[in-house]
């Protein structure tokens, strides 16, 4: 028969192990109690996802560059994921990107939505997971936000006011009664709607005749095709107002092919690098600069403030400047 000391050793070890398990379980419960949903702060750096539209557009390349520059200067404060879709009409891909970011456990999503309505349901799911969402560039539809019962702050410029100012510059080079046409973006995009309205208001106020409005879906090639048709069908046309610079480039190319440079004016919106030479030689009269690089930075900084609880969600308007180097000459 074993001595009592040895005989009771297994019981003693079992008791100790039991204490260890209870202790570990209590620690885990405490950790779980302090654990946060994917969108909130923790001991790790918050991860911010910037989800943009087409990276083939110089505007969004500038936005990505601005975000990455800001991250390099604040690398100890947060992690950054930058992504975008192949073209601006690929709504399904952008929805998939947001779902991917939700699944990866990001703390915040800063999004320039390709469509003002289609992205709202997936962003509602992000909010339900505790992820901070900030809307930049293209405002989400207020009616759909209300329908989904969510509040997502917008950080960006007044597109309507900016387009109106661009239209005012163009009007200074035209005469009352001149025929003008508008190239709009994707019709369901709020920023495209607002730019069209701003152009229309300016043209009507100055007495111009709007003879055509057609979407080129933000794309240069489509704009070239549309304006080429206008050059054949509308010999009295005096100006094309393009809702972004990609389309302005397509319009300028079509006007040049039709040998009507100087006869038909072009204005755009975004001030991308590709239009700078055309602004200087007058093939594009004016554009609006909404500072894509700073727009991304503002969105990221606001998202970080929301994560830290420093702010309550509300809209923030950013600057838009008119670039018209030859208009005043």
Rosetta silent file (secondary structure, phi, psi, omega in degrees, C-alpha in Angstrom):
SEQUENCE: XXXXXXXXXXXXXXXXXXXXXXXXXXXXXXXXXXXXXXXXXXXXXXXXXXXXXXXXXXXXXXXXXXXXXXXXXXXXXXXXXXXXXXXXXXXXXXXXXXXXXXXXXXXXXXXXXXXXXXXXXXXXXXXXXXXXXXXXXXXXXXXXXXXXXXXXXXXXXXXXXXXXXXXXXXXXXXXXXXXXXXXXXXXXXXXXXXXXXXXXXXXXXXXXXXXXXXXXXXXXXXXXXXXXXXXXXXXXXXXXXXXXXXXXXXXXXXXXXXXXXXXXXXXXXXXXXXXXXXXXXXXXXXXXXXXXXXXXXXXXXXXXXXXXXXXXXXXXXXXXXXXXXXXXX
SCORE:     score description
SCORE:     0.000 S_00000001
   1 L     0.000  136.107 -177.681    0.000    0.000    0.000 S_00000001
   2 L   -73.280  148.703  175.168    1.325    3.419   -0.942 S_00000001
   3 L   -61.788  151.913 -177.817    2.105    5.959    1.734 S_00000001
   4 H   -53.556  -39.326 -176.872   -0.660    8.547    2.136 S_00000001
   5 H   -60.140  -43.210 -178.730    1.549   11.302    0.716 S_00000001
   6 H   -75.321  -39.216 -176.791    2.093    9.415   -2.534 S_00000001
   7 H   -61.212  -33.144 -176.821   -1.433    8.056   -2.692 S_00000001
   8 L   -93.306   -2.123 -179.011   -2.955   11.576   -2.639 S_00000001
   9 H   -59.141  -46.003  179.331   -0.481   13.172   -5.093 S_00000001
  10 H   -58.505  -39.017  178.914   -2.671   12.563   -8.216 S_00000001
  11 H   -64.052  -41.198  179.939   -5.604   14.196   -6.482 S_00000001
  12 H   -63.795  -42.760  179.602   -3.471   17.181   -5.551 S_00000001
  13 H   -64.395  -40.396  178.798   -2.180   17.569   -9.140 S_00000001
  14 H   -62.106  -41.812  178.875   -5.729   17.323  -10.504 S_00000001
  15 H   -61.624  -43.922  179.556   -6.838   20.035   -8.084 S_00000001
  16 H   -62.969  -44.170  178.963   -3.968   22.315   -9.175 S_00000001
  17 H   -61.307  -38.545  178.195   -4.711   21.750  -12.847 S_00000001
  18 H   -61.086  -41.340  177.510   -8.339   22.561  -12.149 S_00000001
  19 H   -62.116  -40.812 -179.881   -7.301   25.861  -10.602 S_00000001
  20 H   -63.654  -42.074 -179.688   -5.152   26.645  -13.637 S_00000001
  21 H   -63.963  -44.967  178.710   -8.014   25.954  -16.038 S_00000001
  22 H   -60.688  -42.502 -179.555  -10.391   28.140  -14.042 S_00000001
  23 H   -62.998  -45.825  179.641   -7.757   30.874  -13.930 S_00000001
  24 H   -63.724  -41.477  179.215   -7.119   30.706  -17.691 S_00000001
  25 H   -62.912  -36.335 -179.795  -10.832   30.660  -18.379 S_00000001
  26 H   -68.605  -41.535  177.837  -11.344   33.742  -16.228 S_00000001
  27 H   -61.534  -43.657 -178.380   -8.550   35.600  -18.009 S_00000001
  28 H   -64.498  -39.505  178.285  -10.051   34.723  -21.392 S_00000001
  29 H   -63.012  -41.313  178.486  -13.458   35.890  -20.249 S_00000001
  30 H   -63.274  -42.332  178.890  -11.956   39.162  -19.097 S_00000001
  31 H   -62.648  -43.825 -179.158  -10.187   39.528  -22.431 S_00000001
  32 H   -63.731  -35.397  179.700  -13.393   38.695  -24.278 S_00000001
  33 H   -65.156  -30.499  178.693  -15.254   41.229  -22.204 S_00000001
  34 H   -94.234   -9.021 -179.412  -12.778   43.881  -23.321 S_00000001
  35 L   -65.814  146.420 -175.390  -12.507   42.540  -26.851 S_00000001
  36 L  -115.178  155.942  174.515  -13.941   44.867  -29.429 S_00000001
  37 L   -59.108  162.408 -175.240  -15.790   44.349  -32.643 S_00000001
  38 L   -52.922  -26.035 -175.336  -13.600   44.458  -35.744 S_00000001
  39 L   -90.643    2.690 -176.473  -14.204   48.168  -36.146 S_00000001
  40 L  -109.757  171.110 -175.565  -13.065   49.375  -32.744 S_00000001
  41 L   -73.807  155.467  174.771   -9.717   50.134  -31.179 S_00000001
  42 L  -149.613 -167.744 -179.696   -7.658   47.524  -29.406 S_00000001
  43 L   -64.920  -29.026  178.971   -4.060   47.128  -28.305 S_00000001
  44 L   -78.265  165.376  175.037   -3.081   46.793  -31.960 S_00000001
  45 L   -68.041  140.268  175.879   -2.995   49.656  -34.407 S_00000001
  46 E   -65.205  146.110  178.136   -6.337   50.244  -36.100 S_00000001
  47 E  -105.463  123.278 -178.945   -6.494   49.094  -39.708 S_00000001
  48 E  -109.775  128.510  177.178   -8.035   51.564  -42.159 S_00000001
  49 E  -104.454  125.482  172.184   -9.189   50.437  -45.605 S_00000001
  50 E   -99.428  115.936 -178.152   -9.406   52.997  -48.400 S_00000001
  51 E  -112.973  115.685 -174.084  -11.840   51.683  -51.035 S_00000001
  52 E  -114.612  179.676  172.846  -11.866   53.732  -54.227 S_00000001
  53 E   -86.579 -145.703 -169.490  -13.312   53.677  -57.692 S_00000001
  54 E   -66.121  123.487  175.872  -11.220   53.040  -60.813 S_00000001
  55 L   -76.225   -3.457  173.147   -7.463   53.125  -60.298 S_00000001
  56 L   -77.890  -13.339  179.186   -7.207   53.717  -64.047 S_00000001
  57 L   -90.925  127.091 -178.749   -8.385   57.266  -63.320 S_00000001
  58 H   -56.550  -30.266  179.688   -5.584   59.679  -62.374 S_00000001
  59 H   -58.377  -44.563 -177.396   -7.880   61.249  -59.778 S_00000001
  60 H   -80.332  -23.317  170.525   -7.941   58.046  -57.752 S_00000001
  61 H   -64.615  -42.651  177.250   -4.237   57.448  -58.293 S_00000001
  62 H   -63.440  -38.663  178.097   -3.683   60.845  -56.658 S_00000001
  63 H   -62.024  -45.020  178.940   -6.067   59.838  -53.876 S_00000001
  64 H   -63.677  -42.031  178.779   -4.091   56.636  -53.274 S_00000001
  65 H   -60.870  -41.984  179.465   -0.785   58.545  -53.329 S_00000001
  66 H   -63.694  -41.635  179.528   -2.124   61.000  -50.755 S_00000001
  67 H   -64.739  -43.128 -178.174   -3.290   58.199  -48.477 S_00000001
  68 H   -69.134  -35.091  176.242    0.011   56.361  -48.706 S_00000001
  69 H   -64.552  -43.334  178.286    1.981   59.545  -48.045 S_00000001
  70 H   -62.846  -40.124 -178.864   -0.110   60.235  -44.946 S_00000001
  71 H   -66.210  -39.562  178.520    0.411   56.665  -43.754 S_00000001
  72 H   -59.786  -35.796 -179.286    4.182   56.888  -44.140 S_00000001
  73 H   -79.102  -15.046 -177.110    4.156   59.945  -41.887 S_00000001
  74 L  -133.863   36.571 -173.751    1.895   58.208  -39.307 S_00000001
  75 L   -61.420  -28.499  179.657    2.888   54.547  -39.688 S_00000001
  76 L   -76.273   -9.825 -174.142    2.977   54.021  -35.930 S_00000001
  77 L   -97.183  -30.524 -177.528   -0.632   55.132  -35.562 S_00000001
  78 E  -160.213  161.806  171.860   -2.517   52.899  -37.989 S_00000001
  79 E   -98.024  150.862 -177.793   -2.306   50.290  -40.738 S_00000001
  80 E  -127.868  134.172  171.546   -3.499   51.134  -44.239 S_00000001
  81 E  -121.117  124.099 -178.476   -5.044   48.982  -46.964 S_00000001
  82 E  -115.082  126.952  176.952   -5.562   50.683  -50.341 S_00000001
  83 E  -151.439  164.897 -179.309   -7.695   49.134  -53.049 S_00000001
  84 E  -160.001  175.138 -177.597   -9.974   50.017  -55.944 S_00000001
  85 E  -101.428  166.729 -175.307  -11.935   48.539  -58.818 S_00000001
  86 L   -68.812  -45.805  175.643  -10.949   48.117  -62.445 S_00000001
  87 L  -139.235  161.746 -167.825  -13.529   50.519  -63.833 S_00000001
  88 L   -73.740   -8.086  179.313  -16.030   52.848  -62.258 S_00000001
  89 L   -99.524    0.364 -177.676  -19.105   50.906  -63.362 S_00000001
  90 L   -85.757   72.934 -175.761  -18.079   47.608  -61.709 S_00000001
  91 H   -64.349  -39.204 -178.956  -20.361   47.944  -58.707 S_00000001
  92 H   -59.577  -38.357 -179.866  -20.301   44.237  -57.910 S_00000001
  93 H   -69.143  -37.062  179.360  -16.537   44.289  -57.529 S_00000001
  94 H   -69.363  -39.187  174.202  -16.640   47.255  -55.180 S_00000001
  95 H   -58.809  -43.206  179.473  -19.289   45.549  -53.043 S_00000001
  96 H   -62.926  -37.548  177.593  -17.046   42.470  -52.971 S_00000001
  97 H   -63.064  -43.417  178.959  -14.086   44.610  -51.859 S_00000001
  98 H   -63.207  -43.018  178.497  -16.091   46.015  -48.959 S_00000001
  99 H   -61.439  -38.284  177.811  -17.175   42.500  -47.951 S_00000001
 100 H   -63.982  -40.751  179.302  -13.544   41.418  -48.102 S_00000001
 101 H   -66.811  -38.046  176.509  -12.543   44.306  -45.833 S_00000001
 102 H   -61.077  -46.894 -179.095  -15.297   43.391  -43.364 S_00000001
 103 H   -63.917  -28.352 -178.101  -14.062   39.795  -43.317 S_00000001
 104 L   -83.379   -4.602  174.903  -10.456   40.873  -42.751 S_00000001
 105 L    79.277   34.931  177.455  -11.400   42.730  -39.571 S_00000001
 106 L   -67.425  157.727  177.999  -10.572   46.309  -40.516 S_00000001
 107 L   -86.956  -29.657 -177.369  -11.298   49.064  -38.007 S_00000001
 108 E  -150.394  149.672  173.310  -12.549   51.584  -40.572 S_00000001
 109 E  -122.018  120.597  173.814  -13.579   51.818  -44.209 S_00000001
 110 E  -106.474  115.164 -167.752  -13.066   55.108  -46.044 S_00000001
 111 E  -126.436  134.536  166.895  -14.972   54.745  -49.299 S_00000001
 112 L  -102.697   93.944 -170.277  -15.441   56.650  -52.544 S_00000001
 113 L   -71.353  140.753  176.876  -18.497   54.693  -53.737 S_00000001
 114 L   -71.419  -23.692  179.994  -18.981   53.953  -57.418 S_00000001
 115 L  -140.251  139.648 -174.646  -22.729   54.236  -56.897 S_00000001
 116 L   -76.741  -14.677 -177.263  -24.590   56.315  -54.332 S_00000001
 117 L  -112.608  -43.774 -170.318  -27.226   53.646  -53.660 S_00000001
 118 L   -64.808  -24.472 -176.743  -25.835   50.192  -54.392 S_00000001
 119 L   -87.179  -12.089 -173.824  -23.092   50.358  -51.736 S_00000001
 120 H   -62.200  -46.375 -178.104  -25.344   51.330  -48.823 S_00000001
 121 H   -59.400  -41.935 -179.553  -26.524   47.802  -47.803 S_00000001
 122 H   -70.458  -31.815  176.503  -22.997   46.378  -47.557 S_00000001
 123 H   -70.783  -31.784  173.393  -21.830   49.453  -45.646 S_00000001
 124 H   -61.486  -39.443  178.074  -24.731   48.926  -43.235 S_00000001
 125 H   -65.182  -36.231  176.749  -23.331   45.434  -42.623 S_00000001
 126 H   -63.338  -45.182  178.898  -19.927   46.966  -41.907 S_00000001
 127 H   -61.078  -39.408 -179.980  -21.451   49.337  -39.361 S_00000001
 128 H   -63.479  -24.407  176.962  -23.286   46.426  -37.732 S_00000001
 129 L   -87.422    4.032  179.400  -19.881   44.786  -37.187 S_00000001
 130 L    85.810   13.136 -179.590  -18.638   47.878  -35.364 S_00000001
 131 L   -86.477  132.230  175.109  -16.584   49.159  -38.296 S_00000001
 132 E   -72.220  134.864  178.292  -16.318   52.929  -38.704 S_00000001
 133 E  -124.480  128.839  175.419  -17.409   54.050  -42.190 S_00000001
 134 E  -124.712  129.235 -178.520  -16.546   57.406  -43.759 S_00000001
 135 E   -96.838  124.898  177.216  -17.872   58.391  -47.191 S_00000001
 136 E  -123.634  162.314  171.630  -15.628   60.552  -49.407 S_00000001
 137 L    70.366  -66.908 -175.834  -15.806   62.001  -52.936 S_00000001
 138 L  -115.693  112.274 -173.164  -19.236   60.722  -54.007 S_00000001
 139 L   -67.640  136.302  174.240  -21.989   61.239  -51.434 S_00000001
 140 L   -69.931  150.822 -175.940  -24.201   58.274  -50.575 S_00000001
 141 L   -68.037  123.010 -175.570  -27.918   58.700  -51.258 S_00000001
 142 H   -64.853  -35.820 -179.567  -29.631   60.198  -48.188 S_00000001
 143 H   -66.816  -40.841  179.571  -32.959   58.467  -48.886 S_00000001
 144 H   -70.281  -37.512  175.634  -31.323   55.037  -49.096 S_00000001
 145 H   -59.543  -44.272  179.127  -29.300   55.735  -45.932 S_00000001
 146 H   -64.819  -40.350  179.042  -32.532   56.602  -44.131 S_00000001
 147 H   -62.048  -39.384  179.931  -34.220   53.495  -45.520 S_00000001
 148 H   -82.440   -8.193  177.690  -31.354   51.330  -44.267 S_00000001
 149 L    70.930   35.493 -178.905  -31.394   53.162  -40.920 S_00000001
 150 L  -126.978  155.909  178.886  -27.745   54.187  -40.984 S_00000001
 151 L  -123.950  109.822 -179.434  -25.817   57.427  -40.592 S_00000001
 152 L  -119.482  119.849 -177.379  -22.574   57.641  -42.576 S_00000001
 153 E   -71.685  147.804  178.513  -20.697   60.969  -42.579 S_00000001
 154 E  -109.408  133.089  175.124  -19.576   62.524  -45.850 S_00000001
 155 E  -121.169  112.616 -178.410  -16.228   64.252  -46.283 S_00000001
 156 E   172.019  179.968 -175.748  -15.885   66.102  -49.564 S_00000001
 157 L   -84.521  169.936  171.609  -16.582   69.195  -51.632 S_00000001
 158 L   -85.036   96.794 -175.635  -19.807   70.783  -52.810 S_00000001
 159 H   -63.523  -35.921 -178.745  -19.793   69.345  -56.338 S_00000001
 160 H   -65.495  -45.857  178.900  -22.745   71.427  -57.450 S_00000001
 161 H   -64.601  -40.420  179.120  -21.125   74.706  -56.415 S_00000001
 162 H   -63.442  -44.078  179.086  -17.827   73.671  -58.001 S_00000001
 163 H   -64.552  -36.859  178.749  -19.479   72.765  -61.305 S_00000001
 164 H   -63.510  -40.463  178.531  -21.373   76.030  -61.293 S_00000001
 165 H   -64.951  -40.081  176.178  -18.124   77.969  -60.927 S_00000001
 166 H   -61.904  -42.671  178.223  -16.607   76.027  -63.824 S_00000001
 167 H   -62.478  -35.188  177.598  -19.719   76.842  -65.848 S_00000001
 168 H   -63.559  -40.366  177.617  -19.346   80.532  -65.001 S_00000001
 169 H   -62.251  -45.305  178.940  -15.816   80.514  -66.429 S_00000001
 170 H   -60.879  -43.810 -177.414  -17.070   78.901  -69.622 S_00000001
 171 H   -60.176  -28.745  179.944  -19.945   81.384  -69.941 S_00000001
 172 L   -67.653  -15.197  179.900  -17.463   84.252  -69.928 S_00000001
 173 L  -105.396    3.993 -178.180  -16.153   82.912  -73.250 S_00000001
 174 L  -119.216  174.203  175.823  -19.569   82.407  -74.886 S_00000001
 175 L  -114.700  152.172  176.738  -22.471   84.553  -76.068 S_00000001
 176 L   -54.297  137.080 -179.694  -26.082   84.344  -74.966 S_00000001
 177 L    90.658   -8.504  178.317  -27.951   81.757  -77.001 S_00000001
 178 L   -63.452  146.674  179.028  -24.860   79.648  -77.762 S_00000001
 179 E   -85.598  133.570  177.323  -25.442   75.897  -77.876 S_00000001
 180 E  -133.062  159.901  178.340  -23.764   73.769  -75.237 S_00000001
 181 E  -135.474  152.902 -176.437  -23.843   70.058  -74.313 S_00000001
 182 E  -119.725  129.073  170.275  -23.163   68.208  -71.069 S_00000001
 183 E   -96.630  114.368  179.085  -21.317   64.919  -70.587 S_00000001
 184 E  -100.933  163.870  179.020  -22.519   63.414  -67.315 S_00000001
 185 L   -83.049 -151.283  176.087  -21.050   60.575  -65.313 S_00000001
 186 L   -66.087  124.298 -171.626  -22.856   57.489  -64.088 S_00000001
 187 L   -59.440  -25.775 -179.676  -26.432   58.747  -63.594 S_00000001
 188 L   -88.707    1.197  177.809  -26.840   57.066  -60.185 S_00000001
 189 L   -86.748  125.453 -175.184  -23.676   58.695  -58.790 S_00000001
 190 H   -60.960  -41.982 -178.984  -24.553   61.635  -56.557 S_00000001
 191 H   -64.760  -35.133  175.748  -21.472   63.662  -57.496 S_00000001
 192 H   -65.428  -40.910  177.678  -22.318   63.230  -61.175 S_00000001
 193 H   -61.721  -44.201 -177.617  -25.866   64.390  -60.541 S_00000001
 194 H   -68.192  -37.038  178.388  -24.660   67.440  -58.632 S_00000001
 195 H   -67.595  -40.773  176.448  -22.128   68.426  -61.285 S_00000001
 196 H   -59.703  -45.407  179.855  -24.764   68.181  -63.983 S_00000001
 197 H   -61.719  -41.779  178.698  -27.076   70.404  -61.930 S_00000001
 198 H   -63.007  -43.037  176.715  -24.303   72.939  -61.365 S_00000001
 199 H   -61.074  -45.916 -177.969  -23.489   73.053  -65.083 S_00000001
 200 H   -61.932  -43.352 -179.807  -27.160   73.431  -65.976 S_00000001
 201 H   -61.077  -44.643 -179.390  -27.683   76.254  -63.482 S_00000001
 202 H   -64.282  -43.893 -177.697  -24.693   78.200  -64.779 S_00000001
 203 H   -66.130  -41.927  179.853  -25.653   77.781  -68.409 S_00000001
 204 H   -68.340  -38.873  179.362  -29.256   78.810  -67.863 S_00000001
 205 H   -62.511  -34.928 -177.970  -28.296   81.788  -65.749 S_00000001
 206 L   -93.490    4.326  173.271  -26.008   83.054  -68.524 S_00000001
 207 L    81.324   23.482  176.474  -28.561   82.407  -71.269 S_00000001
 208 L   -85.553  159.668  178.435  -26.944   79.437  -73.026 S_00000001
 209 E  -103.849  115.688  176.581  -28.949   76.724  -74.786 S_00000001
 210 E   -84.758  109.896 -173.557  -28.393   73.197  -73.477 S_00000001
 211 E  -102.716  -11.036  179.504  -29.010   71.063  -76.556 S_00000001
 212 E  -159.004  141.443  172.010  -27.770   67.668  -75.349 S_00000001
 213 E  -136.930  122.716 -177.737  -27.068   65.805  -72.108 S_00000001
 214 E  -147.155  143.081  177.824  -25.597   62.293  -72.308 S_00000001
 215 E   -81.649  137.562  168.606  -23.719   59.962  -69.993 S_00000001
 216 L  -118.667   15.256  171.339  -20.244   58.756  -70.877 S_00000001
 217 L    55.777   32.027  178.505  -19.948   56.886  -67.538 S_00000001
 218 L    73.165    3.468 -169.005  -16.822   58.868  -66.522 S_00000001
 219 L  -104.407  140.638 -176.874  -14.808   57.208  -69.331 S_00000001
 220 H   -64.571  -47.249 -177.321  -12.567   58.845  -71.925 S_00000001
 221 H   -63.485  -41.590  178.498  -13.322   56.451  -74.788 S_00000001
 222 H   -65.692  -38.938  178.134  -17.076   56.739  -74.320 S_00000001
 223 H   -63.613  -40.130  178.205  -16.811   60.524  -74.193 S_00000001
 224 H   -58.770  -44.605 -179.298  -14.840   60.496  -77.444 S_00000001
 225 H   -64.735  -44.187 -178.872  -17.619   58.502  -79.144 S_00000001
 226 H   -63.643  -47.539 -175.908  -20.407   60.724  -77.812 S_00000001
 227 H   -72.233  -31.217  174.523  -18.692   63.989  -78.723 S_00000001
 228 H   -59.505  -41.541  177.121  -17.641   62.677  -82.140 S_00000001
 229 H   -65.551  -41.013  177.699  -21.339   62.142  -82.873 S_00000001
 230 H   -61.750  -37.066 -179.335  -22.130   65.641  -81.618 S_00000001
 231 H   -63.189  -33.695  178.671  -19.481   67.089  -83.934 S_00000001
 232 H   -78.244  -37.994 -169.594  -21.278   65.502  -86.892 S_00000001
 233 H   -93.262  -19.249 -172.607  -24.820   66.259  -85.772 S_00000001
 234 L  -130.213   78.850 -177.943  -24.498   69.691  -84.147 S_00000001
 235 L   -64.751  -19.256 -179.019  -22.494   72.135  -86.267 S_00000001
 236 L   -92.526    0.579 -177.413  -23.592   75.065  -84.061 S_00000001
 237 E   -63.408  133.902 -176.118  -22.313   73.510  -80.827 S_00000001
 238 E  -114.048  -14.311 -177.521  -19.986   75.887  -78.961 S_00000001
 239 E  -161.657  151.422  173.643  -19.042   74.041  -75.778 S_00000001
 240 E  -124.581  125.210  176.163  -18.926   70.700  -73.964 S_00000001
 241 E  -103.813  111.751 -176.281  -19.156   70.571  -70.185 S_00000001
 242 E  -101.485  133.649 -174.880  -17.652   67.283  -68.953 S_00000001
 243 L   -76.854   -7.228  165.206  -18.405   66.072  -65.434 S_00000001
 244 L  -150.708  167.638 -174.668  -14.867   64.746  -65.007 S_00000001
 245 H   -72.497  -28.007  174.677  -11.516   65.283  -66.688 S_00000001
 246 H   -57.217  -45.635  179.272  -11.363   61.806  -68.204 S_00000001
 247 H   -70.692  -32.734  176.315  -14.424   62.698  -70.247 S_00000001
 248 H   -62.450  -38.320  177.400  -13.011   66.162  -70.959 S_00000001
 249 H   -63.434  -42.760  177.487   -9.954   64.475  -72.499 S_00000001
 250 H   -63.618  -40.011  178.369  -12.207   62.363  -74.717 S_00000001
 251 H   -64.143  -44.469 -179.576  -14.189   65.450  -75.721 S_00000001
 252 H   -62.318  -38.366  178.987  -11.034   67.398  -76.559 S_00000001
 253 H   -66.188  -40.588  179.481   -9.757   64.533  -78.719 S_00000001
 254 H   -66.391  -39.157  179.312  -13.063   64.337  -80.630 S_00000001
 255 H   -66.836  -38.858  178.183  -13.074   68.104  -81.196 S_00000001
 256 H   -66.382  -42.368  178.939   -9.508   67.974  -82.454 S_00000001
 257 H   -61.960  -33.350  179.884  -10.324   65.116  -84.827 S_00000001
 258 L   -83.993    3.907 -179.633  -13.228   67.178  -86.182 S_00000001
 259 L    58.236   42.082 -179.904  -10.869   70.152  -86.736 S_00000001
 260 L  -122.630   24.150  176.083  -12.940   72.355  -84.425 S_00000001
 261 E   -63.505  132.947 -177.447  -10.307   73.282  -81.836 S_00000001
 262 L    90.863  -24.889  177.984  -10.912   76.870  -80.744 S_00000001
 263 L   -89.916  -35.085  179.660  -14.448   76.741  -82.091 S_00000001
 264 E  -117.841  118.587 -179.334  -15.816   74.367  -79.422 S_00000001
 265 E   -83.942  154.366  177.796  -14.735   74.968  -75.818 S_00000001
 266 E  -132.205  136.494  168.678  -14.312   72.188  -73.216 S_00000001
 267 E  -127.456  156.945 -178.427  -14.416   72.301  -69.422 S_00000001
 268 L  -136.199 -157.592 -178.188  -13.949   69.446  -66.966 S_00000001
 269 L  -158.967  126.112  172.866  -13.751   68.576  -63.284 S_00000001
 270 L   131.090  -29.482 -179.296  -10.969   67.021  -61.111 S_00000001
 271 L    57.362   49.931  177.449   -7.724   68.707  -62.296 S_00000001
 272 L   -76.353  162.992 -177.161   -5.916   65.434  -63.002 S_00000001
 273 H   -59.628  -34.887 -174.866   -2.347   65.434  -64.275 S_00000001
 274 H   -66.618  -17.246 -178.481   -3.324   64.387  -67.798 S_00000001
 275 H   -96.284   -2.293 -172.146   -5.216   67.639  -68.481 S_00000001
 276 H   -62.582  -42.931 -179.877   -2.454   70.050  -67.479 S_00000001
 277 H   -67.872  -32.950  179.070   -0.985   70.497  -70.962 S_00000001
 278 H   -72.763  -31.690  173.997   -4.462   70.941  -72.439 S_00000001
 279 H   -65.887  -38.739 -177.917   -5.255   73.609  -69.867 S_00000001
 280 H   -70.726  -35.620 -178.335   -2.092   75.440  -70.837 S_00000001
 281 H   -94.961    0.243  173.262   -2.756   75.368  -74.585 S_00000001
 282 L    90.557   -0.511  178.508   -6.483   76.112  -74.239 S_00000001
 283 L   -69.249  -25.414  167.362   -7.935   72.851  -75.507 S_00000001
 284 L  -121.274  124.213 -172.127   -9.542   72.564  -72.071 S_00000001
 285 L   -78.640  -40.553 -175.007  -10.620   75.929  -70.729 S_00000001
 286 E  -158.103  158.815  173.883  -11.186   75.158  -67.041 S_00000001
 287 E  -149.769  172.922  178.183  -11.529   72.414  -64.461 S_00000001
 288 E  -115.831  133.892  179.742  -12.228   72.096  -60.741 S_00000001
 289 E  -104.576  110.925  176.201   -9.635   70.848  -58.273 S_00000001
 290 L  -101.442   14.224  169.466  -11.134   69.018  -55.302 S_00000001
 291 L    56.896   70.774 -175.182   -7.662   67.953  -54.128 S_00000001
 292 H   -56.703  -41.020 -177.541   -7.879   64.164  -54.363 S_00000001
 293 H   -64.338  -42.751  179.623   -4.769   63.581  -52.250 S_00000001
 294 H   -71.866  -30.555  179.859   -6.059   65.720  -49.400 S_00000001
 295 H   -61.186  -44.398  177.460   -9.545   64.236  -49.696 S_00000001
 296 H   -63.093  -43.028 -179.817   -8.221   60.769  -48.837 S_00000001
 297 H   -61.684  -45.248  178.944   -6.198   62.204  -45.949 S_00000001
 298 H   -59.523  -42.451  179.858   -9.193   64.056  -44.541 S_00000001
 299 H   -63.696  -42.785  179.987  -11.260   60.876  -44.693 S_00000001
 300 H   -65.898  -45.686 -179.264   -8.584   58.794  -42.958 S_00000001
 301 H   -62.477  -38.912  178.527   -7.985   61.375  -40.222 S_00000001
 302 H   -66.682  -41.665  178.163  -11.705   61.639  -39.570 S_00000001
 303 H   -60.246  -42.006  179.503  -12.028   57.856  -39.400 S_00000001
 304 H   -64.880  -39.184  176.585   -9.198   57.711  -36.851 S_00000001
 305 H   -62.100  -41.606  179.499  -10.900   60.407  -34.760 S_00000001
 306 H   -65.910  -39.878  177.727  -14.143   58.410  -34.817 S_00000001
 307 H   -59.968  -41.387 -178.296  -12.314   55.231  -33.795 S_00000001
 308 L   -81.524   -3.423 -179.651  -10.793   57.081  -30.826 S_00000001
 309 L    76.267   19.331 -178.196  -14.134   58.611  -29.908 S_00000001
 310 L   -82.147  -17.592 -176.730  -12.903   62.154  -30.508 S_00000001
 311 L  -136.716  158.955  168.159  -15.767   63.056  -32.853 S_00000001
 312 L  -104.539  143.386 -175.588  -19.400   62.328  -33.506 S_00000001
 313 L   -59.196  124.341  171.443  -20.288   61.512  -37.130 S_00000001
 314 L  -157.268  159.161 -177.121  -21.218   64.580  -39.149 S_00000001
 315 L   -70.548  149.020  175.966  -20.501   65.836  -42.663 S_00000001
 316 E  -132.331  122.024  179.914  -17.394   67.888  -43.392 S_00000001
 317 E   -87.252  136.701  178.943  -17.121   70.082  -46.480 S_00000001
 318 L  -112.580  169.485 -174.280  -13.737   70.365  -48.175 S_00000001
 319 L   -74.030  149.681  167.504  -12.336   72.913  -50.616 S_00000001
 320 L  -136.088  127.112 -175.886  -12.835   72.973  -54.356 S_00000001
 321 E  -116.498  146.620 -179.555  -10.776   75.420  -56.448 S_00000001
 322 E   -93.362  131.091  179.071  -11.235   76.494  -60.050 S_00000001
 323 E  -113.153  112.680 -177.956   -8.281   76.054  -62.400 S_00000001
 324 L  -146.772   71.942 -171.640   -8.544   78.215  -65.531 S_00000001
 325 L   -63.630  -28.103 -176.176   -5.058   79.380  -66.571 S_00000001
 326 L  -106.033   -7.603 -173.271   -6.067   80.803  -69.976 S_00000001
 327 L   -66.625  -29.757 -175.917   -9.608   81.994  -69.237 S_00000001
 328 L   -94.993    1.494 -177.282   -8.520   85.384  -67.903 S_00000001
 329 L   -78.354    0.000    0.000   -6.019   86.156  -70.667 S_00000001
